[in-house]
Coordinates of C-alpha atoms in Angstrom, one line a residue:
Chain A
S34 CA 13.3 1.4 5.0
A35 CA 14.2 1.9 1.3
V36 CA 13.8 5.2 0.2
I37 CA 11.5 5.0 -3.3
S38 CA 11.1 7.9 -6.1
Q39 CA 9.0 8.3 -9.5
K40 CA 8.3 10.7 -11.5
P41 CA 6.5 12.8 -13.1
S42 CA 4.3 13.3 -9.5
R43 CA 1.5 13.9 -11.3
D44 CA 0.5 14.7 -15.6
I45 CA -2.2 15.4 -17.8
C46 CA -2.9 13.2 -20.5
Q47 CA -4.6 13.1 -23.4
R48 CA -6.2 10.4 -25.0
G49 CA -4.7 7.5 -26.7
T50 CA -1.6 8.9 -25.9
S51 CA 0.6 6.5 -23.4
L52 CA 2.5 7.8 -20.9
T53 CA 6.1 6.0 -19.2
I54 CA 6.5 6.7 -15.0
Q55 CA 9.6 6.0 -14.3
C56 CA 10.1 4.1 -9.9
Q57 CA 14.2 3.6 -9.1
V58 CA 14.5 2.3 -5.3
D59 CA 17.9 3.7 -3.4
S60 CA 18.5 0.4 -2.2
Q61 CA 19.0 -3.0 -4.8
V62 CA 15.8 -4.8 -4.1
T63 CA 14.6 -8.6 -5.6
M64 CA 10.7 -7.5 -6.1
M65 CA 8.8 -4.4 -7.0
F66 CA 5.3 -3.5 -7.8
W67 CA 3.0 -1.7 -10.2
Y68 CA -0.3 -0.5 -8.3
R69 CA -4.1 1.1 -9.2
Q70 CA -5.7 3.9 -6.9
Q71 CA -9.2 5.2 -8.3
P72 CA -9.8 8.6 -7.4
G73 CA -11.3 7.0 -3.7
Q74 CA -11.0 3.7 -4.1
S75 CA -8.4 1.6 -2.4
L76 CA -5.1 0.2 -4.3
T77 CA -4.8 -2.4 -6.6
L78 CA -2.1 -5.2 -7.7
I79 CA -1.6 -3.9 -11.5
A80 CA 1.6 -6.6 -11.9
T81 CA 4.7 -8.0 -10.5
A82 CA 8.3 -7.4 -11.7
N83 CA 10.9 -9.6 -11.1
Q84 CA 14.9 -8.0 -12.5
G85 CA 15.4 -10.4 -15.5
S86 CA 12.7 -11.7 -15.4
E87 CA 8.9 -10.7 -17.0
A88 CA 6.6 -9.3 -15.2
T89 CA 3.7 -11.3 -13.5
Y90 CA 0.7 -9.4 -14.4
E91 CA -2.5 -10.0 -11.6
S92 CA -6.4 -10.8 -13.4
G93 CA -7.3 -7.6 -15.6
F94 CA -4.5 -6.2 -16.9
V95 CA -2.6 -7.3 -19.5
I96 CA 1.3 -6.8 -21.0
D97 CA -0.1 -4.1 -24.2
K98 CA -2.1 -1.9 -21.6
F99 CA 0.5 -1.6 -19.8
P100 CA 4.0 -2.2 -20.2
I101 CA 7.0 -2.6 -17.4
S102 CA 10.0 -2.7 -17.3
R103 CA 12.8 -3.4 -14.9
P104 CA 16.3 -3.8 -16.0
N105 CA 18.1 -3.4 -13.0
L106 CA 17.3 -4.1 -8.5
T107 CA 16.7 -0.8 -8.4
F108 CA 14.8 0.6 -11.0
S109 CA 11.7 0.2 -13.3
T110 CA 9.3 2.4 -15.4
L111 CA 5.7 1.4 -16.1
T112 CA 3.8 2.9 -19.9
V113 CA -0.2 3.4 -19.5
S114 CA -0.8 2.9 -23.8
N115 CA -3.6 4.2 -25.7
M116 CA -4.6 5.8 -22.1
S117 CA -8.1 6.4 -22.5
P118 CA -10.5 8.6 -19.9
E119 CA -11.0 4.9 -16.7
D120 CA -7.0 5.1 -16.7
S121 CA -7.2 8.4 -14.2
S122 CA -5.4 7.1 -11.8
I123 CA -2.8 7.7 -8.6
Y124 CA 0.1 4.4 -10.1
L125 CA 2.2 3.2 -7.2
C126 CA 5.4 2.4 -7.5
S127 CA 6.4 0.0 -4.2
A128 CA 9.8 -2.3 -3.3
L129 CA 9.9 -5.8 -1.6
W130 CA 12.6 -4.7 1.0
S131 CA 14.4 -6.9 4.2
P132 CA 17.0 -4.8 6.6
G133 CA 17.4 -8.7 7.6
S134 CA 16.4 -12.5 7.0
L135 CA 14.2 -12.1 10.7
A136 CA 12.9 -9.1 10.1
G137 CA 11.5 -10.4 7.8
E138 CA 9.5 -7.8 3.8
T139 CA 8.2 -5.1 4.7
Q140 CA 6.6 -3.1 1.0
Y141 CA 7.6 0.2 0.7
F142 CA 6.0 2.2 -1.3
G143 CA 6.2 5.4 -3.3
P144 CA 4.2 8.9 -3.6
G145 CA 2.5 8.4 -6.4
T146 CA 1.7 9.5 -10.0
R147 CA -1.3 11.1 -10.3
L148 CA -2.7 10.3 -13.7
L149 CA -5.7 12.6 -15.8
V150 CA -6.8 11.5 -18.9
L151 CA -9.4 13.8 -21.1
Chain B
A238 CA -8.3 -16.6 -0.5
Q239 CA -7.0 -14.1 1.7
K240 CA -9.2 -10.9 2.2
V241 CA -9.1 -7.8 4.8
T242 CA -12.3 -6.1 5.7
Q243 CA -12.5 -2.7 7.1
A244 CA -16.4 -2.3 7.9
Q245 CA -14.9 1.8 9.1
T246 CA -15.6 3.9 6.3
E247 CA -14.8 6.9 7.9
I248 CA -14.5 8.3 10.9
S249 CA -14.1 12.2 12.3
V250 CA -13.2 12.6 15.9
V251 CA -12.6 16.0 17.8
E252 CA -8.2 16.3 18.4
K253 CA -7.1 14.7 21.5
E254 CA -10.0 12.1 21.4
D255 CA -8.7 8.7 20.8
V256 CA -10.0 7.1 17.8
T257 CA -9.4 3.8 17.1
L258 CA -10.0 1.4 13.9
D259 CA -11.0 -1.8 13.1
C260 CA -9.2 -4.1 11.0
V261 CA -10.5 -8.3 10.2
Y262 CA -8.7 -10.3 8.0
E263 CA -9.2 -14.2 6.7
T264 CA -6.9 -16.5 5.7
R265 CA -5.6 -19.9 5.6
D266 CA -1.9 -19.5 6.3
T267 CA -0.6 -20.3 8.9
T268 CA 2.3 -17.8 8.4
Y269 CA 1.1 -14.0 7.3
Y270 CA 2.1 -10.9 8.0
L271 CA -0.7 -7.8 8.3
F272 CA 0.4 -4.3 8.3
W273 CA -1.0 -0.7 8.6
Y274 CA -0.3 1.6 6.7
K275 CA -1.8 5.8 6.3
Q276 CA -1.8 7.7 3.1
P277 CA -1.8 11.9 3.7
P278 CA -3.7 14.2 1.2
S279 CA -0.5 14.3 -0.2
G280 CA -0.6 10.6 -1.4
E281 CA 1.6 8.8 0.0
L282 CA 2.1 5.4 1.7
V283 CA 3.3 5.4 4.5
F284 CA 4.4 2.2 6.2
L285 CA 3.7 2.2 10.2
I286 CA 3.9 -1.2 11.1
R287 CA 4.4 -4.5 10.3
R288 CA 2.9 -8.2 12.9
N289 CA 4.1 -12.0 11.5
S290 CA 1.4 -14.5 12.4
F291 CA 3.9 -16.0 15.7
D292 CA 3.9 -12.3 17.4
E293 CA 0.5 -11.3 19.3
Q294 CA 1.8 -9.3 20.9
N295 CA 0.4 -5.4 21.3
E296 CA 3.3 -2.6 20.1
I297 CA 2.9 1.2 21.2
S298 CA 4.6 3.6 19.8
G299 CA 4.1 7.1 20.8
R300 CA 0.8 7.4 20.1
Y301 CA -0.2 4.5 17.9
S302 CA -1.0 1.0 19.9
W303 CA -1.6 -1.7 17.8
N304 CA -3.6 -5.1 18.7
F305 CA -3.2 -7.5 17.5
Q306 CA -5.3 -11.3 17.5
K307 CA -5.6 -14.8 17.1
S308 CA -8.9 -15.9 18.0
T309 CA -11.0 -13.2 16.0
S310 CA -9.0 -12.7 13.3
S311 CA -8.4 -9.1 14.2
F312 CA -5.4 -6.3 14.1
N313 CA -6.8 -2.8 15.6
F314 CA -5.1 0.5 15.4
T315 CA -5.8 2.7 17.6
I316 CA -4.7 6.7 18.2
T317 CA -4.7 8.3 21.4
A318 CA -4.7 11.1 21.7
S319 CA -5.8 12.4 17.9
Q320 CA -3.8 14.7 16.5
V321 CA -5.4 16.7 12.9
V322 CA -2.3 15.9 11.7
D323 CA -4.1 12.9 12.4
S324 CA -6.5 13.5 9.1
A325 CA -5.1 10.8 6.7
V326 CA -6.4 7.2 5.3
Y327 CA -6.5 4.5 6.9
F328 CA -5.3 0.8 5.3
C329 CA -5.1 -2.6 6.6
A330 CA -3.1 -5.3 4.7
L331 CA -1.3 -8.3 4.2
S332 CA 0.1 -10.9 2.9
E333 CA 0.9 -14.5 2.9
A334 CA 5.0 -15.8 4.1
G335 CA 7.4 -14.1 2.0
G336 CA 5.5 -11.1 1.7
F337 CA 4.9 -11.1 -2.2
K338 CA 1.1 -10.4 -2.5
T339 CA -0.3 -8.1 -0.4
I340 CA -3.9 -7.6 -0.3
F341 CA -5.4 -4.2 1.1
G342 CA -9.0 -3.3 2.9
A343 CA -11.2 -0.6 1.6
G344 CA -9.3 1.8 4.0
T345 CA -10.8 3.7 6.6
R346 CA -11.0 7.2 6.1
L347 CA -9.9 9.3 9.4
F348 CA -11.1 12.8 10.4
V349 CA -9.5 14.7 12.3
K350 CA -11.0 18.2 13.7
A351 CA -9.3 21.4 15.5

């Protein structure tokens, strides 16, 4: 399986500021994803991040608010810009990993970043 | 459109009881993948199982077992002899061939009391 780490694990931020979340995978992966999980809710996909191309955003999420970088096959960042209290959530990074062509691909997740915006 | 329904919002059991978490899915794809993830209070999503649409064999892993039935579009998860450490939110998920986009159910919160 892929081991994924995220930094920071949690943060408390002031309204109007920005926070960049880092995601590191212990092996090279083609596709990485960023999700948001609001309190007590399920996961909502923000965007798909492929190395060497622009991130693909889901409906309701825009690049100006959630810029994403994917500089190489093991790393990605998500920035939450101009934050408001409504952005308080857990942000989860995941990577699509396959042990081999017959076993298929599975998303593995990082530990998440708990963000509180005051 | 793809959809995953976990009708049970919360389940509470006493330790050592068996518990089944239900998952019903909708998809028009003939090839798809089903998953179960566990999210303990720490927040990290832990991968439990992946099942391909062409493999209807049930699977057992220790106290965990999964029943996949294409005829009813269900992929249910049973924990035998539940333990307090099983307390978590469990998510069922569905992805299209290639696994590029995964749809998650609303999750079922399981409380196991000592």
